[in-house]
PDB file of N, CA and C in Angstrom:
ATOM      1  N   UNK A   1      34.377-167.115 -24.158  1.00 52.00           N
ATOM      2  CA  UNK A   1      35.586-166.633 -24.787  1.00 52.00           C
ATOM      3  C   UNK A   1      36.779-167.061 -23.948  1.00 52.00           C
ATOM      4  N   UNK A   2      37.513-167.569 -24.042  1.00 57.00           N
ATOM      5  CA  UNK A   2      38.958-168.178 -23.685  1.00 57.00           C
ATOM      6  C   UNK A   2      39.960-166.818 -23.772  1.00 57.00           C
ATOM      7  N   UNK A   3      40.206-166.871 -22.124  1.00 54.00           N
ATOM      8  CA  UNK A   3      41.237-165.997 -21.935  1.00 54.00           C
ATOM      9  C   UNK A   3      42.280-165.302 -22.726  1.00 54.00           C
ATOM     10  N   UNK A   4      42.651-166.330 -23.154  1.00 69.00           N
ATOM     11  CA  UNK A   4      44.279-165.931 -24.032  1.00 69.00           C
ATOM     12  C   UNK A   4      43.391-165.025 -25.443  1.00 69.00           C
ATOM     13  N   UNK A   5      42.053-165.205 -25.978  1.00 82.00           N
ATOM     14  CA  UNK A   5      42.063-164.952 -26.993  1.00 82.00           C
ATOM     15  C   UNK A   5      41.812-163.705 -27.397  1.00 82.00           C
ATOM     16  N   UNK A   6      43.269-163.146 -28.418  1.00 84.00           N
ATOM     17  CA  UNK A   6      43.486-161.883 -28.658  1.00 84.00           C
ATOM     18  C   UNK A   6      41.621-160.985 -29.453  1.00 84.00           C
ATOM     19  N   UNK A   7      41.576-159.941 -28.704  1.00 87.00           N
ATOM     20  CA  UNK A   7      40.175-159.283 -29.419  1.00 87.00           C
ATOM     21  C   UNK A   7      40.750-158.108 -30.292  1.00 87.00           C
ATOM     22  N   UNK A   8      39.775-157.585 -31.249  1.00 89.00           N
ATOM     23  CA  UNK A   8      40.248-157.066 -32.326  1.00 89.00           C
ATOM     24  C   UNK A   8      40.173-155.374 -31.353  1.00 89.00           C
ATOM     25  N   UNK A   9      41.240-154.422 -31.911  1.00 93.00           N
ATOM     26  CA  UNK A   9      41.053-153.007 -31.910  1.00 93.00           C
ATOM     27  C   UNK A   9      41.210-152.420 -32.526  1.00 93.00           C
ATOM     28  N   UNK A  10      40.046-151.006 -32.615  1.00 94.00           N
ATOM     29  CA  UNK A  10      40.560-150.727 -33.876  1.00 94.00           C
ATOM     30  C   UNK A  10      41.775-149.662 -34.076  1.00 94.00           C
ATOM     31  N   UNK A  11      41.997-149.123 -35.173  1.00 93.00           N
ATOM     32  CA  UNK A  11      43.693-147.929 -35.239  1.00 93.00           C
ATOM     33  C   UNK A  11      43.009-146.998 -34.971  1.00 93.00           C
ATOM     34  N   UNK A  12      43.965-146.243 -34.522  1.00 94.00           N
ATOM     35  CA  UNK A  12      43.319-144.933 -33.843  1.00 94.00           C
ATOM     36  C   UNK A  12      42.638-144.068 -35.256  1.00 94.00           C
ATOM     37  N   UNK A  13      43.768-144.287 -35.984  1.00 93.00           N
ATOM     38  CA  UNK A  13      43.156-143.520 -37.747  1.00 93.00           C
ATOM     39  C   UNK A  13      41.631-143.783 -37.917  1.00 93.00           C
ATOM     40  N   UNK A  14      41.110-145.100 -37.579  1.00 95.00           N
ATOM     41  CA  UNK A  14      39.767-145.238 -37.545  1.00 95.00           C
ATOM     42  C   UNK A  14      39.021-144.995 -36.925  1.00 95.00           C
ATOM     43  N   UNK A  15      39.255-144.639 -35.228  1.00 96.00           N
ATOM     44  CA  UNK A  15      38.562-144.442 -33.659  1.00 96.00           C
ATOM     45  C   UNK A  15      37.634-142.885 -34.570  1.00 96.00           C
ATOM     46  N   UNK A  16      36.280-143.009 -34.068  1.00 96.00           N
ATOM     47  CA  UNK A  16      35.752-141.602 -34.548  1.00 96.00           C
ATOM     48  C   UNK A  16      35.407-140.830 -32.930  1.00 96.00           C
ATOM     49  N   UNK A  17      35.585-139.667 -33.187  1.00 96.00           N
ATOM     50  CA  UNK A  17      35.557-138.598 -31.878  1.00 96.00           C
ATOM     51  C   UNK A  17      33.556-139.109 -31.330  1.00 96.00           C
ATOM     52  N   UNK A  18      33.117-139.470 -32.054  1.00 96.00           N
ATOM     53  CA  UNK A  18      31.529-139.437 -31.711  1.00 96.00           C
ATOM     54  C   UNK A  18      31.548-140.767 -31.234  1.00 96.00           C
ATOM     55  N   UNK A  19      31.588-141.823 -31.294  1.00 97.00           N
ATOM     56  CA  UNK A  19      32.378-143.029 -30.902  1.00 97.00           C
ATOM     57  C   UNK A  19      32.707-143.268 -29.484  1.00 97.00           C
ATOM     58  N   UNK A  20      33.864-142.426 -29.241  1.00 97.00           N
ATOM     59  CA  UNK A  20      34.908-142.104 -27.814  1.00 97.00           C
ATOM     60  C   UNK A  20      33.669-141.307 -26.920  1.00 97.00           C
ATOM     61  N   UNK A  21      32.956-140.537 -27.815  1.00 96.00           N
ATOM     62  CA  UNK A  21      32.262-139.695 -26.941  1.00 96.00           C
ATOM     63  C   UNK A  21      30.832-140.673 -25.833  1.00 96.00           C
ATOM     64  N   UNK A  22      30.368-141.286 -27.228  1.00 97.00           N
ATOM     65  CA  UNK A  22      29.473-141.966 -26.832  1.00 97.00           C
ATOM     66  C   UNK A  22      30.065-143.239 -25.584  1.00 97.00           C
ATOM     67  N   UNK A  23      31.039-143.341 -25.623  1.00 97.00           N
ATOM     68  CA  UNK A  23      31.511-144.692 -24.693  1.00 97.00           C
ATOM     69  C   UNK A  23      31.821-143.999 -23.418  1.00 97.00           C
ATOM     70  N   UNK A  24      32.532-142.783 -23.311  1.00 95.00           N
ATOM     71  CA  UNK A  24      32.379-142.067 -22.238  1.00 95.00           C
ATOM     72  C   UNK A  24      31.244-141.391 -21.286  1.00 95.00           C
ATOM     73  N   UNK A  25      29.958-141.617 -22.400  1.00 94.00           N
ATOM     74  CA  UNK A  25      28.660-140.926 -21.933  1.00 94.00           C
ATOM     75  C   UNK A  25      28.360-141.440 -20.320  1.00 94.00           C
ATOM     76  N   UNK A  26      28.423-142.937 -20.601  1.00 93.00           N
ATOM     77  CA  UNK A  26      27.568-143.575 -19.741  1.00 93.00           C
ATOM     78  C   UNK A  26      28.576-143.846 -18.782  1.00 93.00           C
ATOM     79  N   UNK A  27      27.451-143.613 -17.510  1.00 90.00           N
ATOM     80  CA  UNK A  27      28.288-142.967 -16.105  1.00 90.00           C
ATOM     81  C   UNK A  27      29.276-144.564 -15.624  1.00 90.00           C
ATOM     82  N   UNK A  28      28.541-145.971 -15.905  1.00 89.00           N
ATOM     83  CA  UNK A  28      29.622-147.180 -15.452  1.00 89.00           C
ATOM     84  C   UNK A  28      31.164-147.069 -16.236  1.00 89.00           C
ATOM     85  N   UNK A  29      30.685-146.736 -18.103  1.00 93.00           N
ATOM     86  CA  UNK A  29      31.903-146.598 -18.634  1.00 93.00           C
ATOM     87  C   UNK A  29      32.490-146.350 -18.257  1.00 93.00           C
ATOM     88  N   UNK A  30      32.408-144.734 -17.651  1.00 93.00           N
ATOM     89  CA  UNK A  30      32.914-143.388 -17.244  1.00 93.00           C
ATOM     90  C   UNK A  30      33.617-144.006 -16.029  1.00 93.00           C
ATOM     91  N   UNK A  31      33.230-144.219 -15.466  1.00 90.00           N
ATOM     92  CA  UNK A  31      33.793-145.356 -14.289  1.00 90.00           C
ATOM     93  C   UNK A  31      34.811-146.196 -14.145  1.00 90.00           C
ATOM     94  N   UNK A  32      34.850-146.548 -15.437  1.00 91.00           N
ATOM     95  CA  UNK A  32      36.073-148.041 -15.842  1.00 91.00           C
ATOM     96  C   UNK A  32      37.191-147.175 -16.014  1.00 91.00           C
ATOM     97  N   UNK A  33      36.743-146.148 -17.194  1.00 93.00           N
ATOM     98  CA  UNK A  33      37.697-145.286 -17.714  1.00 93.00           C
ATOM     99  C   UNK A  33      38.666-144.266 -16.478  1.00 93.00           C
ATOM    100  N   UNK A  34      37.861-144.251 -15.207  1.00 92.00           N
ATOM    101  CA  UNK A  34      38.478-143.200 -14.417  1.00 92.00           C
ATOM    102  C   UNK A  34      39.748-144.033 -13.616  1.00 92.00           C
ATOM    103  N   UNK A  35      38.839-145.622 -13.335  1.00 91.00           N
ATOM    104  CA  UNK A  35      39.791-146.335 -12.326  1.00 91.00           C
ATOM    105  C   UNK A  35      41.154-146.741 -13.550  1.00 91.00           C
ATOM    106  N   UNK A  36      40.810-146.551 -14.944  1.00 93.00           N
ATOM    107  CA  UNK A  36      42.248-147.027 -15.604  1.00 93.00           C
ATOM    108  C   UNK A  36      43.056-145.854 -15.964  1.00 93.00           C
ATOM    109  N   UNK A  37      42.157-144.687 -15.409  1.00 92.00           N
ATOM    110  CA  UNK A  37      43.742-143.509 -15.459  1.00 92.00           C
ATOM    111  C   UNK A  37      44.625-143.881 -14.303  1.00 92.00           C
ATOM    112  N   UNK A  38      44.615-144.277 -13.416  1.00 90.00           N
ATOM    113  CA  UNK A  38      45.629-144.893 -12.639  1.00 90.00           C
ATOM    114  C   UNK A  38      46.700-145.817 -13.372  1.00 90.00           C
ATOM    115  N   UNK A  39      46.456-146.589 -14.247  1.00 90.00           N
ATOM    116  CA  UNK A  39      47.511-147.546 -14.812  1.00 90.00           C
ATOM    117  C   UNK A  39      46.233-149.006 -15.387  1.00 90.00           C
ATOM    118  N   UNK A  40      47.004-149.877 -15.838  1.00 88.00           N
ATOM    119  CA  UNK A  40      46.059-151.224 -16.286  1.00 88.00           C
ATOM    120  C   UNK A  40      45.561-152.087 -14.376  1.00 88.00           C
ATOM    121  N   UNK A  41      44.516-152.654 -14.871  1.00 86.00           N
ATOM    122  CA  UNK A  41      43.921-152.949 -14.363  1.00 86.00           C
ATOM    123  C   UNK A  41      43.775-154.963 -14.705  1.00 86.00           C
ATOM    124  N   UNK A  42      43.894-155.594 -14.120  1.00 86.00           N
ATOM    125  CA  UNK A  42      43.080-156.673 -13.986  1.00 86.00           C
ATOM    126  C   UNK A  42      41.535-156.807 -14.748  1.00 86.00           C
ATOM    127  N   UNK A  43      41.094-157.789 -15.380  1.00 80.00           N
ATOM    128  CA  UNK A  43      39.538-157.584 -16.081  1.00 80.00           C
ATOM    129  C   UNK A  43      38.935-157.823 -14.685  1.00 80.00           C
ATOM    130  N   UNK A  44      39.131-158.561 -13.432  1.00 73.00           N
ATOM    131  CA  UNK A  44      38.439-158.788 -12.720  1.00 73.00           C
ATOM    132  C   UNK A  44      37.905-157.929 -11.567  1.00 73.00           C
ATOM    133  N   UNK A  45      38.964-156.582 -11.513  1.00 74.00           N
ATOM    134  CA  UNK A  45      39.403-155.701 -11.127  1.00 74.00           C
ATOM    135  C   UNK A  45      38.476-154.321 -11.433  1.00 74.00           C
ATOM    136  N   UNK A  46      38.457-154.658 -12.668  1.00 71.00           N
ATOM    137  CA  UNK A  46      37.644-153.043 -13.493  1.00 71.00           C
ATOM    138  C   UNK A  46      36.080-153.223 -12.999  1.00 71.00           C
ATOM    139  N   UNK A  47      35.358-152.436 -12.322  1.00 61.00           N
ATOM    140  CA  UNK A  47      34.281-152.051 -12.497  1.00 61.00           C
ATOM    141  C   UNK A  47      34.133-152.079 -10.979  1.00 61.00           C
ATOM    142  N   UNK A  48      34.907-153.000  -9.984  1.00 56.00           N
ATOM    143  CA  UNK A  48      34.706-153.714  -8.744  1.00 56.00           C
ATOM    144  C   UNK A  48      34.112-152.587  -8.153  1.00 56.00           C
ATOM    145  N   UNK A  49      34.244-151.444  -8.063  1.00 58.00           N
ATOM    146  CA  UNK A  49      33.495-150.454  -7.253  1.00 58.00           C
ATOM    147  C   UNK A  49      31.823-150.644  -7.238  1.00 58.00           C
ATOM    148  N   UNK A  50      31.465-151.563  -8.037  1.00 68.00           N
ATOM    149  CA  UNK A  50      30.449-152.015  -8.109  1.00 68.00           C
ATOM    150  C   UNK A  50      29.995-153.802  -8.349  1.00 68.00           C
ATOM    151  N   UNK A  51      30.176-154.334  -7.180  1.00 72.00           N
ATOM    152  CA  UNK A  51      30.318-155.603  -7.371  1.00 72.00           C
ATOM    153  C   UNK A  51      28.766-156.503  -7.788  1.00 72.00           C
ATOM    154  N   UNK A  52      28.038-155.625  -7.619  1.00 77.00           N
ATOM    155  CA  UNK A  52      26.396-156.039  -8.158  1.00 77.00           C
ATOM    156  C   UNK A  52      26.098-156.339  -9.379  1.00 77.00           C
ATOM    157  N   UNK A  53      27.367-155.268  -9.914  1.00 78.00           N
ATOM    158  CA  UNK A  53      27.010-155.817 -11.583  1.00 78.00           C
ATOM    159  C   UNK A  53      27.221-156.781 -12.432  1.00 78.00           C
ATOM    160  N   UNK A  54      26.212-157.575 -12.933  1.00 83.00           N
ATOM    161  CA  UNK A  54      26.557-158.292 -13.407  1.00 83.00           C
ATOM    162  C   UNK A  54      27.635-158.514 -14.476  1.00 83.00           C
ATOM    163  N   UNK A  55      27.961-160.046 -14.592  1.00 82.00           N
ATOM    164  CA  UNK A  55      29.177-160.150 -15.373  1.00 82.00           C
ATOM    165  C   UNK A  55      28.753-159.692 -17.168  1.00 82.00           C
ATOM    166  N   UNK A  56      27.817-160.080 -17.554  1.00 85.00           N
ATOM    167  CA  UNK A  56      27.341-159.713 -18.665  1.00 85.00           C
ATOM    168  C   UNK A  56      27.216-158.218 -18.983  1.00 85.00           C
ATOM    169  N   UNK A  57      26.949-157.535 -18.325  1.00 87.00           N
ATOM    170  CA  UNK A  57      26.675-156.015 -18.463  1.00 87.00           C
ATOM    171  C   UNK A  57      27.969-155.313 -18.155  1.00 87.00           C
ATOM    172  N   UNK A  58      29.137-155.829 -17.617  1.00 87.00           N
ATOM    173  CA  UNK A  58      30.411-155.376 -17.229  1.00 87.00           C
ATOM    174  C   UNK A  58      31.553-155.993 -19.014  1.00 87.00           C
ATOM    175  N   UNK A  59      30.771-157.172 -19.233  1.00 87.00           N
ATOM    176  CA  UNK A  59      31.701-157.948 -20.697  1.00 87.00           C
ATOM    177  C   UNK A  59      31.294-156.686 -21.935  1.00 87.00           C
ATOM    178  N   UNK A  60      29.653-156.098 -21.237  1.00 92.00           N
ATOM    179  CA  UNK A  60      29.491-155.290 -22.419  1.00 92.00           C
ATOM    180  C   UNK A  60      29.927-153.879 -22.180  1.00 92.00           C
ATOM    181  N   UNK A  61      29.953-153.602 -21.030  1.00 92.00           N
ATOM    182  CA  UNK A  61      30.802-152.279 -20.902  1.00 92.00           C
ATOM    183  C   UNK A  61      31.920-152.296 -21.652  1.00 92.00           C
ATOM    184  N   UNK A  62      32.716-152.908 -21.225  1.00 91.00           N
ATOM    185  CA  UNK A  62      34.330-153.091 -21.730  1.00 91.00           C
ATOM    186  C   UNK A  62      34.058-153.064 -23.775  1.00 91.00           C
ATOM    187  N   UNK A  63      33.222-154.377 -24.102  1.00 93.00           N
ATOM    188  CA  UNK A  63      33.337-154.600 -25.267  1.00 93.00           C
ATOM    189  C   UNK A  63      32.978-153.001 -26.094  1.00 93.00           C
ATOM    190  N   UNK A  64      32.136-152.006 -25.342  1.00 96.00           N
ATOM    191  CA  UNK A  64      31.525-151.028 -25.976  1.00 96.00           C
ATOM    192  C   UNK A  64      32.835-149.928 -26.166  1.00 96.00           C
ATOM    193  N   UNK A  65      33.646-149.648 -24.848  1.00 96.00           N
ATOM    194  CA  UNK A  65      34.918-149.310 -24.244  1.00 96.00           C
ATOM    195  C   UNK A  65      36.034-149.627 -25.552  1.00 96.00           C
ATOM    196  N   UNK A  66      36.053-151.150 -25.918  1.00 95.00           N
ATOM    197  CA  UNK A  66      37.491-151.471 -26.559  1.00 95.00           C
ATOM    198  C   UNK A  66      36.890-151.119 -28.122  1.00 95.00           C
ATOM    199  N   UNK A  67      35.340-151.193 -28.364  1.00 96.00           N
ATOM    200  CA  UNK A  67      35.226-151.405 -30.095  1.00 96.00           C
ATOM    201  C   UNK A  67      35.120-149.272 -30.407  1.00 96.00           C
ATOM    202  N   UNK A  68      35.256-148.549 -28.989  1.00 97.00           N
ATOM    203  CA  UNK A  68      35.157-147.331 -29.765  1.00 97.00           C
ATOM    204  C   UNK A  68      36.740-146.696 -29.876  1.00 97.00           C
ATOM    205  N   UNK A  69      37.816-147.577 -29.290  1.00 96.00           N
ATOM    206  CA  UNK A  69      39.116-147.506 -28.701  1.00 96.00           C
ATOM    207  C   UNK A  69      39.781-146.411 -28.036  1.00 96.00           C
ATOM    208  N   UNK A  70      39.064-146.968 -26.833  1.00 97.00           N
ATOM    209  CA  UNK A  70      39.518-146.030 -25.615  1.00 97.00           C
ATOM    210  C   UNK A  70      40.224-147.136 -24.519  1.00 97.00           C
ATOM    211  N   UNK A  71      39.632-148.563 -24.984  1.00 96.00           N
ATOM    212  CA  UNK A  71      41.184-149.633 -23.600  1.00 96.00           C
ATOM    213  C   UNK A  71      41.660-150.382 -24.803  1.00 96.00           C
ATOM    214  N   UNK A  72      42.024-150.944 -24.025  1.00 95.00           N
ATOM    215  CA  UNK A  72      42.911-152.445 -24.957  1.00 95.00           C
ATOM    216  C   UNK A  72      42.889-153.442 -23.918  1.00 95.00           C
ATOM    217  N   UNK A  73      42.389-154.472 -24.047  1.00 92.00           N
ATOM    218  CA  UNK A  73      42.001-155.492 -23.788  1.00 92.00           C
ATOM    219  C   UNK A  73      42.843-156.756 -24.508  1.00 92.00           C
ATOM    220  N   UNK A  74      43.857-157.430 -23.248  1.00 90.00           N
ATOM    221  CA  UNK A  74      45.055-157.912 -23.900  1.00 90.00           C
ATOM    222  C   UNK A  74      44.798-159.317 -22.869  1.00 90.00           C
ATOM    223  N   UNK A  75      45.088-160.590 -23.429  1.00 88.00           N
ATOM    224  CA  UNK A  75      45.258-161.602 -22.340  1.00 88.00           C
ATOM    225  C   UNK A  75      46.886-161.754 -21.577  1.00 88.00           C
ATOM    226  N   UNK A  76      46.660-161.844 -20.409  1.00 87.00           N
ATOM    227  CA  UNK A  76      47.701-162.008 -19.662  1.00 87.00           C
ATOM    228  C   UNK A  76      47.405-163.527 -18.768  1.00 87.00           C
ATOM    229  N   UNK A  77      47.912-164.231 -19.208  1.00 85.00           N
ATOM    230  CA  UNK A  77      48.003-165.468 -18.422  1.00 85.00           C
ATOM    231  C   UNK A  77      46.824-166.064 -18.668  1.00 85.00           C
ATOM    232  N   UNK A  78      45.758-166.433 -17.353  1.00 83.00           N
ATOM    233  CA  UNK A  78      44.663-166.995 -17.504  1.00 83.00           C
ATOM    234  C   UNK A  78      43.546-165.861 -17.256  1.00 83.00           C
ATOM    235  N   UNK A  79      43.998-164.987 -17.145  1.00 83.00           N
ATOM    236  CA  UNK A  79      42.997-163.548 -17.374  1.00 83.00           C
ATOM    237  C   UNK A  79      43.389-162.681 -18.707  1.00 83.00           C
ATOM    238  N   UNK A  80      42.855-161.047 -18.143  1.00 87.00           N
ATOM    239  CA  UNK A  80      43.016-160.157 -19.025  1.00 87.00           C
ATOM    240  C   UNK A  80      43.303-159.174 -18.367  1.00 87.00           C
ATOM    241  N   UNK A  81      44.295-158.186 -19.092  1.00 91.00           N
ATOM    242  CA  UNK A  81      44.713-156.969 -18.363  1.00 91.00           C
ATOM    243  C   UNK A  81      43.223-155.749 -19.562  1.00 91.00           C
ATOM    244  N   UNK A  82      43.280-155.199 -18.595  1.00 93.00           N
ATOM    245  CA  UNK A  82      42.873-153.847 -19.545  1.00 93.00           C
ATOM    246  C   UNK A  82      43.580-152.508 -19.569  1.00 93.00           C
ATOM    247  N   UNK A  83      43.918-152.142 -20.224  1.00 95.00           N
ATOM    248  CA  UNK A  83      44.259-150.660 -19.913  1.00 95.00           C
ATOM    249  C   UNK A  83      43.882-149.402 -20.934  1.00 95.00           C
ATOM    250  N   UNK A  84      43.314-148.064 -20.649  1.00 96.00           N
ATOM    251  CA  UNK A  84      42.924-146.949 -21.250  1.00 96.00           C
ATOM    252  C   UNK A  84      44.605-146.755 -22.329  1.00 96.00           C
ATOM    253  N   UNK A  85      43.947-146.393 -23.908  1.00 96.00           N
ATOM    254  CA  UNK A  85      44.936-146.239 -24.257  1.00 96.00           C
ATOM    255  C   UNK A  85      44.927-144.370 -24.522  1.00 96.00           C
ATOM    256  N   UNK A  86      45.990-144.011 -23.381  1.00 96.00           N
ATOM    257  CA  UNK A  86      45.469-142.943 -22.850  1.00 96.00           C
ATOM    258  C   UNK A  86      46.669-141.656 -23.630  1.00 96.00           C
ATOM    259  N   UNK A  87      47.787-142.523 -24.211  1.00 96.00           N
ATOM    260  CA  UNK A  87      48.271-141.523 -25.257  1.00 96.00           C
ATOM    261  C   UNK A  87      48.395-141.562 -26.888  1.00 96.00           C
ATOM    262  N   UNK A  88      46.884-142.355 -27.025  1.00 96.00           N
ATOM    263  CA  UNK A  88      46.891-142.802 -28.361  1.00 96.00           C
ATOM    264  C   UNK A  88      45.777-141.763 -28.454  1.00 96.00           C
ATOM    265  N   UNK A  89      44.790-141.655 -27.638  1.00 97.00           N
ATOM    266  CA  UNK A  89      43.547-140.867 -27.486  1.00 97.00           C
ATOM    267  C   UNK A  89      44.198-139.504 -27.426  1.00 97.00           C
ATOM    268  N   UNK A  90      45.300-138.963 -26.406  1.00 96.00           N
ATOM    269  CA  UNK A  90      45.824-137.891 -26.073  1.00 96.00           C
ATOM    270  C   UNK A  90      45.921-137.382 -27.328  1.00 96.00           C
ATOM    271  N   UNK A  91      47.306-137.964 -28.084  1.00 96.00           N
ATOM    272  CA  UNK A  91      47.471-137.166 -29.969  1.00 96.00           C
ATOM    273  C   UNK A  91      46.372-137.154 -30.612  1.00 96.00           C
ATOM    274  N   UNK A  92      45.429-138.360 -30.934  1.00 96.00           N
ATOM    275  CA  UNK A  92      44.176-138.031 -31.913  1.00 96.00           C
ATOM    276  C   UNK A  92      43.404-137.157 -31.394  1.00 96.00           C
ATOM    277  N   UNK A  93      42.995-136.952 -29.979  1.00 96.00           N
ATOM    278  CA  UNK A  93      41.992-135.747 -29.652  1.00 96.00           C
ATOM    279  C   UNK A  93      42.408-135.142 -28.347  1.00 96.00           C
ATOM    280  N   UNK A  94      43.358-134.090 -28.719  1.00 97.00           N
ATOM    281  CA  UNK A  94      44.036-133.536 -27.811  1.00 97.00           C
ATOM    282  C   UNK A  94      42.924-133.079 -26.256  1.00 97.00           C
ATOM    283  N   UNK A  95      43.574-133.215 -25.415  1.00 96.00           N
ATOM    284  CA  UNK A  95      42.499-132.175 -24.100  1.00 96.00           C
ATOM    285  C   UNK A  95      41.023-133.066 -23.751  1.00 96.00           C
ATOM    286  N   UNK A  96      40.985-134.371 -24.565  1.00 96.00           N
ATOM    287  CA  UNK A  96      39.518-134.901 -24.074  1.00 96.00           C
ATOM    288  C   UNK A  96      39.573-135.975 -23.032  1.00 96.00           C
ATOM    289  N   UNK A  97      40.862-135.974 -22.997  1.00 94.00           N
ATOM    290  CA  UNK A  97      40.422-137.381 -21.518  1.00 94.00           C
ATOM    291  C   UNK A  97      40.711-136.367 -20.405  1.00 94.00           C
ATOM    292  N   UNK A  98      41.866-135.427 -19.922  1.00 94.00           N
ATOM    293  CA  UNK A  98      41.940-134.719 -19.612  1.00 94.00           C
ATOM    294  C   UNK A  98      40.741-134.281 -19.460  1.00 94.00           C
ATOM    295  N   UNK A  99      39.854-133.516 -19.684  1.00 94.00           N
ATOM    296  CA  UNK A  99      38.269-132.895 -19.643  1.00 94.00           C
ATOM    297  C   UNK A  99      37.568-133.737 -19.008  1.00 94.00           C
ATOM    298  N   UNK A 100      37.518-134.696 -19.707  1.00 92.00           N
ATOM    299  CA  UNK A 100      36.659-135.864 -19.166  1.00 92.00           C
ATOM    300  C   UNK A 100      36.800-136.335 -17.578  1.00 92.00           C
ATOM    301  N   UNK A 101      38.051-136.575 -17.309  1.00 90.00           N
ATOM    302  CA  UNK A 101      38.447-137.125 -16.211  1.00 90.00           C
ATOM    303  C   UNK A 101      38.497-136.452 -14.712  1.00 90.00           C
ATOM    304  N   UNK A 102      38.923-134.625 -15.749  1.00 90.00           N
ATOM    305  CA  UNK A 102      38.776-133.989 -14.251  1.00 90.00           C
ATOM    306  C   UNK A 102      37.253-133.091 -14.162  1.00 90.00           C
ATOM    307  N   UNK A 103      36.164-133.777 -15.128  1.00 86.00           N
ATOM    308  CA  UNK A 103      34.932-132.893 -14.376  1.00 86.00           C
ATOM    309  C   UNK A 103      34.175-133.676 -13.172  1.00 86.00           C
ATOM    310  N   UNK A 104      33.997-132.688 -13.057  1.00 85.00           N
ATOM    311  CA  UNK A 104      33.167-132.812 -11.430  1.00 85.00           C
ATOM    312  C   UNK A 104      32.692-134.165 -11.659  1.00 85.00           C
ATOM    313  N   UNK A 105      32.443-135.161 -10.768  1.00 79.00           N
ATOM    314  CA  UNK A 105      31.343-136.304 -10.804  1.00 79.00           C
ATOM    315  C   UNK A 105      29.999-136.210 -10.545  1.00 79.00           C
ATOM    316  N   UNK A 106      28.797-136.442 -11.531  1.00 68.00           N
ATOM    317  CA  UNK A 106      27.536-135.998 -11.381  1.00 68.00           C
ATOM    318  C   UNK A 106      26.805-136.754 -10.262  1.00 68.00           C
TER     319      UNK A 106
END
């Protein structure tokens, strides 16, 4: 896939709460999602707390991440920025990233 090329997301009108839930389940997601409450991130950037992982299993994190729309995945230059879209999620499901973000880490 070529950098620049824009990937589809979907409207939040469409994002389903079971969806968001399921992409948050899994503890790497959960992971991506925590380091992008800080702000956007670099694609090369997101996951680095774990540099073992492979690139394939990190393309599918994200892809699982952007198709339930919880980032946005935008090209910037000869990369990609990512970032949690964290007040689009806020109005459609009030109190869940919030929840999410500040429970304990298992």
């Amino acid at each position: 896939m070529p950098a620049n090329q824009v990937l589809p997301h979907p409207a939040m009108g469409d994002v389903a709460l079971t969806d968001v839930l399921f992409a948050l389940s899994d503890p790497s997601r959960l992971q991506i999602v925590r380091d992008l409450a800080d702000g956007p991130l670099e694609m090369a950037q997101c996951g680095a707390t774990n540099p073992a992982l492979p690139k394939s299993t990190k393309s599918h994190l994200m892809k699982v991440l952007r198709e339930a729309g919880v980032v946005r995945n935008e090209p910037q230059g000869r990369g990609r920025l990512v970032s949690l879209r964290r007040e689009e999620l806020d109005e459609t499901f009030p109190g869940l990233l919030d929840s999410v973000l500040n429970a304990p880490k298992a």
